[in-house]
Amino acid sequence: MKEADNLSGDAAMRHLDEMTCLLYIERQLDRARAQEVSAHTQDCAACRTLLRALERESRLLTRAMLEEEEALPARLARFEERARRSMHWIWTLAFGLAATGVYALYTSYIKPWQVQLQEAGFSGSDLLSLLIFQGAFWKGWQSMITLLEVLALVTLAGFAVVFFRKRVRRSSALALILTGFCAALLLQPASAMASETRRGESVVVGPDETIKGDIFLFGERVRVDGTVDGDVFVFGHDVSVNGHVKGDVFGFAQQLRVNGQVDGNVRAFTNTLTISATVAKNVLTFDEAVNLESSGKIGGSLTIFVENLNLDGTLGKDLLIFAKHLALSGKVNGAIKMKGDTLTINSSAQVAGPISFEGNKEPEVSPQAKLVSPVDFHKMEHKPRYMEGHYYVWQVIWLAAFVLWLGIVPVDAPLCGGRGGERRTLRGLLWAGGARVFWSSDRGHNCMRNCGGLVRRDFHIFCLVRGSVLCPSHHWRRCGAVADGAHARDVALNRKNGRRTGDRPFGHRDSRRRRMDKIRCDLVGPRRNLTGAVRPLPTHSCG
Amino acid sequence: MSAPGKTEPTEAIARARTGDADAWGVLYREYAAAIFRFCRRALPTREDAEDATIDIFAKLMRDNRLLQYDQSRSFTAWLYKVAANHCWDVLRRRKTRQDKETDDLENVPLEHPDPNQLDKLIEQRTSEEVRRALDKLGARARMALVMRYYSDMSYDEIADALGVRRAFVGVVLLRARHELRQALGQVGALAAGGTS
């Protein structure tokens, strides 16, 4: 120390200054200087008294500061609880609105669809059963697990994920658990899957073959030329069904051509579907383009979500269509209900039932077309109805759904077992709100560009589910350790002062520190490990 | 605050580093009182101390600053360091620092007290009086005393927190003591003598 250095050399001639004494009792002097001070105080009563006074002052300061004269404020005691509880109202609101949204979604959309589908010839107790658990979607699964069991398992899996995320932090362990769960799910129904399966780049059911039971076909090119006495489940790029299928056809394909007779239903998710033969029952399909050729015939109804439909063949019952464009040249023996952009009814068209069309443009109807009644046209509205109250209700509901699934659930802690934090939650809310705005504008753009359609406009829930599934739940977490900034500064400071990392300043033995530590021990106990012996303060007076 | 002889809750610290909310609760219950008292000594009002305590823990939890904590060192000391930095930031933001700058400190003449009168003064004063006197000190003087005599921070840590060179920490502490004595109302008697 500078002050201390000034005194070196003539310490015996002068009294110690206060700074030197302070540094001495604080153990901040180097060894040589400390020895000089120690030697001086053995002979100088005034300096010894000053040292003692300073030491007592230090002790008094420590005692005054460490005494607990104030209780911990109740506000602090409640801080943790309040931090957890502060966002509860948002959770309640979000869940409540989301539940309302689900109910409104069902009553506003699903239930009318169900009625429409039933009117279109699909008999079934409910839409879910109709789409999934009846006909081709469900056959082959009936002996496996029931819907109730599926839901129970999924729910259980969800709780398990939440539970283990709180307790098992290692992602590998969590992955192992999930893998085990998935394996258990896969192994359980294995025994029930007794149907034939064929895989390969080119898969063919030969014209001379007769398959008893269901068949699963996976391949780049798939041809069914033979007879299948059951259902056909086909997954491929280019699929042709040329033979005779006595059950249903269930296809995922880029192109699916039905050139042979199908006694059951056709359910398809394809890019292009072409039917040029007879389908005895109903067709339900999601496609970009569908052609019912003039030789094609559907005995039941056609329910279709498509961009373009060319209907040149014969449809036995009703047509329910959500499409951009429908060109009708064939015969429809039932009613037509359409939502979309344009409808063209050519001269060769015959429709036995009423036609209801909600679209963007007036339908083009050929005067030669044979219709039982004129087309009932309603122009589709795309602009949000800002003046109507229910518009804002829906906005709030969808925002709540976004907040719930895209904001809070992946970001906030309590449900996911991570740490909480109001600001992070608010950040999640802001993020969710931003996503909602972006999504709305994107949806508006689609409405304008593609002229709406239920699939594009109203299947929000698909976006929500996809977003919630794909949203990484750990995106906020910082990976890797961060350098200890304060520690780094310490190291730099030590290096600057010529001391190694972790070194403590040299402390002389005769120190107030031991006494301070004793006081501290009496009050709160030792906090640091002190090294080195402490020499007692000299007690005799100087001469 | 960890009681005498108690080991630090290393398990809770480790779990808190991974983001375990329950572990943060344990750490909060363990250290909130000590950090509050530290802030109470360092900041002007009780409300400031409450706010600072909440802010310190909220910041630690929010940013998971425990990742910056070197587990080979004392957690308590590290926590005090965080608290000291926060309090000093609070005081700086409020521009309540009334101390002279570092360059001025170098030339400050330090009065030499009469040892006997100083000894007498210390003997007569109570802890309560010292606490009241502390409230009258400038921000830097009070921070320096609190860091040194409450949280037992080293000169390096104090220098780091206050943004002064390590060589001036002793000066800051000595000036703080002088301010404290003035606040205790005995400066005249103490500075009268001088033993040099």
XYZ file of N, CA and C in Angstrom, chain B residues 58-188:
393
model
N -35.393 -12.612 -8.616
C -36.128 -12.741 -9.886
C -35.154 -12.780 -11.057
N -34.120 -11.938 -10.966
C -33.135 -11.910 -12.045
C -32.347 -13.217 -12.094
N -32.016 -13.709 -10.925
C -31.281 -14.971 -10.885
C -32.105 -16.093 -11.507
N -33.392 -16.120 -11.152
C -34.243 -17.197 -11.652
C -34.530 -17.019 -13.133
N -34.803 -15.778 -13.496
C -35.207 -15.539 -14.879
C -34.069 -15.858 -15.846
N -32.897 -15.373 -15.544
C -31.774 -15.564 -16.461
C -30.950 -16.792 -16.121
N -31.371 -17.480 -15.090
C -30.615 -18.633 -14.588
C -29.133 -18.280 -14.470
N -28.880 -17.218 -13.745
C -27.498 -16.762 -13.608
C -26.671 -17.693 -12.744
N -27.329 -18.702 -12.202
C -26.558 -19.689 -11.448
C -25.555 -20.399 -12.340
N -25.806 -20.382 -13.643
C -24.853 -21.002 -14.559
C -23.506 -20.296 -14.506
N -23.519 -19.042 -14.059
C -22.272 -18.294 -13.960
C -21.543 -18.571 -12.643
N -22.206 -19.274 -11.768
C -21.616 -19.513 -10.449
C -20.597 -20.651 -10.533
N -19.414 -20.372 -10.027
C -18.357 -21.378 -9.981
C -18.556 -22.208 -8.716
N -18.886 -23.466 -8.902
C -19.277 -24.289 -7.761
C -18.121 -24.597 -6.822
N -16.915 -24.312 -7.265
C -15.785 -24.560 -6.370
C -15.647 -23.437 -5.342
N -16.413 -22.393 -5.502
C -16.316 -21.266 -4.583
C -17.555 -21.208 -3.687
N -17.509 -20.292 -2.753
C -18.615 -20.185 -1.803
C -19.846 -19.589 -2.484
N -20.949 -20.273 -2.323
C -22.187 -19.776 -2.920
C -22.647 -18.505 -2.223
N -22.502 -18.488 -0.920
C -22.919 -17.310 -0.157
C -22.152 -16.067 -0.597
N -20.843 -16.257 -0.755
C -20.024 -15.127 -1.179
C -20.439 -14.662 -2.570
N -20.705 -15.633 -3.420
C -21.129 -15.279 -4.789
C -22.458 -14.531 -4.775
N -23.350 -14.997 -3.919
C -24.661 -14.365 -3.843
C -24.543 -12.934 -3.317
N -23.666 -12.743 -2.344
C -23.451 -11.393 -1.826
C -22.868 -10.490 -2.907
N -22.031 -11.073 -3.704
C -21.421 -10.297 -4.775
C -22.493 -9.841 -5.769
N -23.379 -10.757 -6.093
C -24.483 -10.400 -6.989
C -25.333 -9.300 -6.364
N -25.606 -9.468 -5.085
C -26.430 -8.476 -4.388
C -25.730 -7.120 -4.346
N -24.426 -7.159 -4.091
C -23.673 -5.897 -4.026
C -23.700 -5.184 -5.372
N -23.496 -5.960 -6.428
C -23.536 -5.346 -7.762
C -24.907 -4.749 -8.048
N -25.927 -5.466 -7.648
C -27.284 -4.972 -7.907
C -27.546 -3.684 -7.121
N -27.199 -3.706 -5.856
C -27.454 -2.521 -5.023
C -26.668 -1.315 -5.541
N -25.434 -1.575 -5.916
C -24.624 -0.466 -6.407
C -25.197 0.071 -7.716
N -25.707 -0.843 -8.551
C -26.367 -0.399 -9.790
C -27.590 0.455 -9.474
N -28.339 0.029 -8.479
C -29.524 0.802 -8.083
C -29.124 2.198 -7.653
N -28.107 2.259 -6.819
C -27.677 3.565 -6.319
C -27.129 4.432 -7.443
N -26.401 3.801 -8.346
C -25.846 4.581 -9.457
C -26.942 5.109 -10.362
N -27.954 4.252 -10.586
C -29.049 4.702 -11.451
C -29.760 5.913 -10.855
N -29.824 5.920 -9.564
C -30.519 7.038 -8.913
C -29.632 8.251 -8.747
N -28.414 8.101 -9.157
C -27.451 9.196 -9.050
C -27.370 9.727 -7.623
N -27.404 8.820 -6.702
C -27.318 9.248 -5.311
C -25.896 9.160 -4.777
N -25.000 8.822 -5.680
C -23.637 8.708 -5.215
C -23.105 10.089 -4.881
N -22.700 10.277 -3.709
C -22.247 11.601 -3.307
C -20.750 11.624 -3.029
N -20.142 10.480 -3.174
C -18.724 10.443 -2.852
C -17.917 11.126 -3.945
N -16.757 11.472 -3.601
C -15.862 12.027 -4.599
C -15.375 10.893 -5.491
N -14.928 11.301 -6.652
C -14.464 10.292 -7.591
C -13.128 9.729 -7.136
N -12.718 8.687 -7.799
C -11.519 7.973 -7.397
C -10.283 8.862 -7.403
N -10.192 9.699 -8.433
C -9.005 10.541 -8.520
C -8.903 11.486 -7.336
N -10.066 11.954 -6.867
C -10.047 12.853 -5.717
C -9.609 12.126 -4.450
N -10.006 10.887 -4.386
C -9.709 10.145 -3.164
C -8.212 10.034 -2.913
N -7.468 10.025 -4.023
C -6.037 9.842 -3.886
C -5.395 10.963 -3.075
N -5.986 12.153 -3.164
C -5.379 13.323 -2.521
C -6.090 13.753 -1.243
N -7.017 12.941 -0.808
C -7.757 13.333 0.389
C -6.863 13.215 1.620
N -6.698 14.315 2.372
C -5.914 14.200 3.613
C -6.706 13.453 4.670
N -6.111 12.466 5.218
C -6.801 11.651 6.214
C -6.409 12.116 7.603
N -7.399 12.533 8.349
C -7.133 13.016 9.698
C -6.794 11.836 10.598
N -5.896 12.119 11.476
C -5.475 11.055 12.375
C -6.245 11.170 13.687
N -6.975 10.163 14.068
C -7.784 10.285 15.283
C -6.953 10.079 16.545
N -7.476 10.594 17.598
C -6.880 10.299 18.903
C -7.295 8.893 19.294
N -6.343 7.985 19.452
C -6.707 6.578 19.719
C -7.597 6.421 20.941
N -7.279 7.187 21.990
C -8.040 7.009 23.224
C -9.483 7.483 23.065
N -9.630 8.621 22.381
C -10.993 9.124 22.180
C -11.778 8.215 21.232
N -11.072 7.698 20.228
C -11.738 6.765 19.317
C -12.188 5.524 20.070
N -11.295 5.060 20.910
C -11.631 3.875 21.702
C -12.834 4.144 22.594
N -12.856 5.336 23.150
C -13.959 5.707 24.040
C -15.273 5.813 23.261
N -15.159 6.409 22.081
C -16.351 6.560 21.246
C -16.942 5.201 20.892
N -16.067 4.317 20.478
C -16.547 2.992 20.062
C -17.222 2.286 21.231
N -16.634 2.500 22.403
C -17.163 1.810 23.575
C -18.549 2.332 23.933
N -18.756 3.627 23.665
C -20.022 4.240 24.096
C -21.170 3.979 23.135
N -20.842 3.658 21.901
C -21.892 3.560 20.898
C -22.500 2.174 20.859
N -23.784 2.193 20.578
C -24.492 0.916 20.470
C -24.681 0.555 18.997
N -25.085 -0.657 18.789
C -25.325 -1.121 17.422
C -26.429 -0.316 16.763
N -27.424 0.009 17.541
C -28.547 0.767 16.992
C -28.086 2.145 16.512
N -27.229 2.770 17.329
C -26.718 4.086 16.929
C -25.857 3.977 15.671
N -25.096 2.926 15.602
C -24.258 2.743 14.410
C -25.132 2.557 13.181
N -26.202 1.793 13.313
C -27.091 1.577 12.159
C -27.731 2.890 11.720
N -28.110 3.704 12.713
C -28.708 4.998 12.355
C -27.675 5.883 11.662
N -26.433 5.807 12.163
C -25.376 6.612 11.547
C -25.086 6.132 10.130
N -25.180 4.835 9.941
C -24.928 4.288 8.604
C -25.890 4.870 7.574
N -27.110 5.091 8.009
C -28.109 5.630 7.077
C -27.750 7.028 6.606
N -26.897 7.708 7.366
C -26.547 9.073 6.999
C -25.335 9.138 6.074
N -24.712 8.021 5.856
C -23.500 8.025 5.037
C -23.837 8.141 3.566
N -22.825 8.527 2.795
C -22.962 8.520 1.351
C -23.070 7.091 0.840
N -23.537 7.002 -0.388
C -23.816 5.671 -0.931
C -22.568 4.811 -0.998
N -21.478 5.387 -1.503
C -20.286 4.567 -1.662
C -19.703 4.169 -0.313
N -19.695 5.108 0.610
C -19.160 4.780 1.928
C -19.965 3.660 2.570
N -21.266 3.776 2.474
C -22.110 2.740 3.081
C -21.936 1.403 2.376
N -21.897 1.456 1.033
C -21.718 0.212 0.295
C -20.409 -0.462 0.681
N -19.360 0.348 0.788
C -18.051 -0.223 1.119
C -18.074 -0.889 2.491
N -18.669 -0.197 3.456
C -18.721 -0.770 4.804
C -19.575 -2.033 4.840
N -20.701 -1.993 4.138
C -21.582 -3.161 4.144
C -20.892 -4.344 3.487
N -20.259 -4.084 2.359
C -19.596 -5.185 1.665
C -18.478 -5.778 2.513
N -17.791 -4.913 3.228
C -16.649 -5.410 3.990
C -17.071 -6.052 5.313
N -17.956 -5.389 6.016
C -18.212 -5.828 7.388
C -19.509 -6.610 7.546
N -20.331 -6.621 6.526
C -21.516 -7.482 6.593
C -21.280 -8.759 5.804
N -20.875 -8.589 4.551
C -20.760 -9.784 3.720
C -19.331 -10.275 3.590
N -18.405 -9.602 4.264
C -17.039 -10.095 4.331
C -16.408 -10.256 2.950
N -16.681 -9.297 2.100
C -16.109 -9.379 0.756
C -14.660 -8.932 0.785
N -13.880 -9.493 -0.113
C -12.465 -9.144 -0.165
C -12.291 -7.770 -0.810
N -11.073 -7.233 -0.669
C -10.801 -5.943 -1.282
C -10.972 -6.012 -2.800
N -10.588 -7.144 -3.365
C -10.750 -7.307 -4.815
C -12.225 -7.235 -5.203
N -13.039 -7.920 -4.447
C -14.468 -7.943 -4.766
C -15.086 -6.557 -4.583
N -14.662 -5.872 -3.541
C -15.191 -4.524 -3.303
C -14.763 -3.589 -4.430
N -13.485 -3.708 -4.805
C -12.992 -2.867 -5.901
C -13.774 -3.148 -7.170
N -14.024 -4.416 -7.402
C -14.761 -4.810 -8.601
C -16.181 -4.244 -8.579
N -16.821 -4.344 -7.435
C -18.214 -3.891 -7.335
C -18.322 -2.374 -7.423
N -17.399 -1.683 -6.781
C -17.489 -0.218 -6.753
C -16.837 0.436 -7.956
N -16.081 -0.362 -8.705
C -15.449 0.193 -9.889
C -14.277 1.086 -9.562
N -13.562 0.746 -8.502
C -12.360 1.513 -8.164
C -11.167 0.560 -8.174
N -10.000 1.143 -8.205
C -8.811 0.293 -8.147
C -8.684 -0.311 -6.751
N -8.097 -1.461 -6.744
C -7.999 -2.171 -5.478
C -7.239 -1.363 -4.428
N -6.237 -0.591 -4.893
C -5.422 0.181 -3.953
C -6.241 1.239 -3.223
N -7.405 1.602 -3.812
C -8.206 2.655 -3.193
C -9.288 2.125 -2.264
N -9.399 0.827 -2.208
C -10.453 0.279 -1.355
C -10.213 0.642 0.102
N -8.945 0.561 0.502
C -8.619 0.936 1.867
C -8.959 2.388 2.136
N -8.687 3.243 1.157
C -9.003 4.662 1.313
C -10.507 4.853 1.453
N -11.227 4.155 0.595
C -12.690 4.262 0.658
C -13.204 3.813 2.016
N -12.656 2.720 2.497
C -13.110 2.207 3.796
C -12.757 3.176 4.924
N -11.546 3.736 4.851
C -11.135 4.649 5.911
C -11.986 5.917 5.890
N -12.245 6.416 4.675
C -13.105 7.593 4.580
C -14.508 7.274 5.099
N -14.952 6.065 4.809
C -16.280 5.671 5.291
C -16.314 5.660 6.808
N -15.245 5.193 7.391
C -15.197 5.183 8.856
C -15.219 6.613 9.405
N -14.494 7.470 8.733
C -14.494 8.863 9.185
C -15.885 9.475 9.075
N -16.538 9.183 7.956
C -17.913 9.678 7.801
C -18.802 9.131 8.903
N -18.566 7.887 9.220
C -19.388 7.252 10.256
C -19.161 7.929 11.602
N -17.892 8.219 11.878
C -17.606 8.885 13.155
C -18.245 10.278 13.189
N -18.173 10.951 12.036
C -18.836 12.262 11.976
C -20.316 12.109 12.249
N -20.867 11.088 11.634
C -22.297 10.860 11.828
C -22.596 10.527 13.274
N -21.669 9.929 13.919
C -21.868 9.619 15.332
C -21.666 10.852 16.210
N -21.279 11.933 15.587
C -21.231 13.198 16.295
C -20.004 13.428 17.128
N -18.965 12.736 16.838
C -17.786 12.894 17.665
C -16.560 13.278 16.852
N -16.790 13.762 15.693
C -15.641 13.977 14.830
C -14.693 15.027 15.391
N -15.248 16.025 16.012
C -14.406 17.087 16.531
C -13.426 16.604 17.572
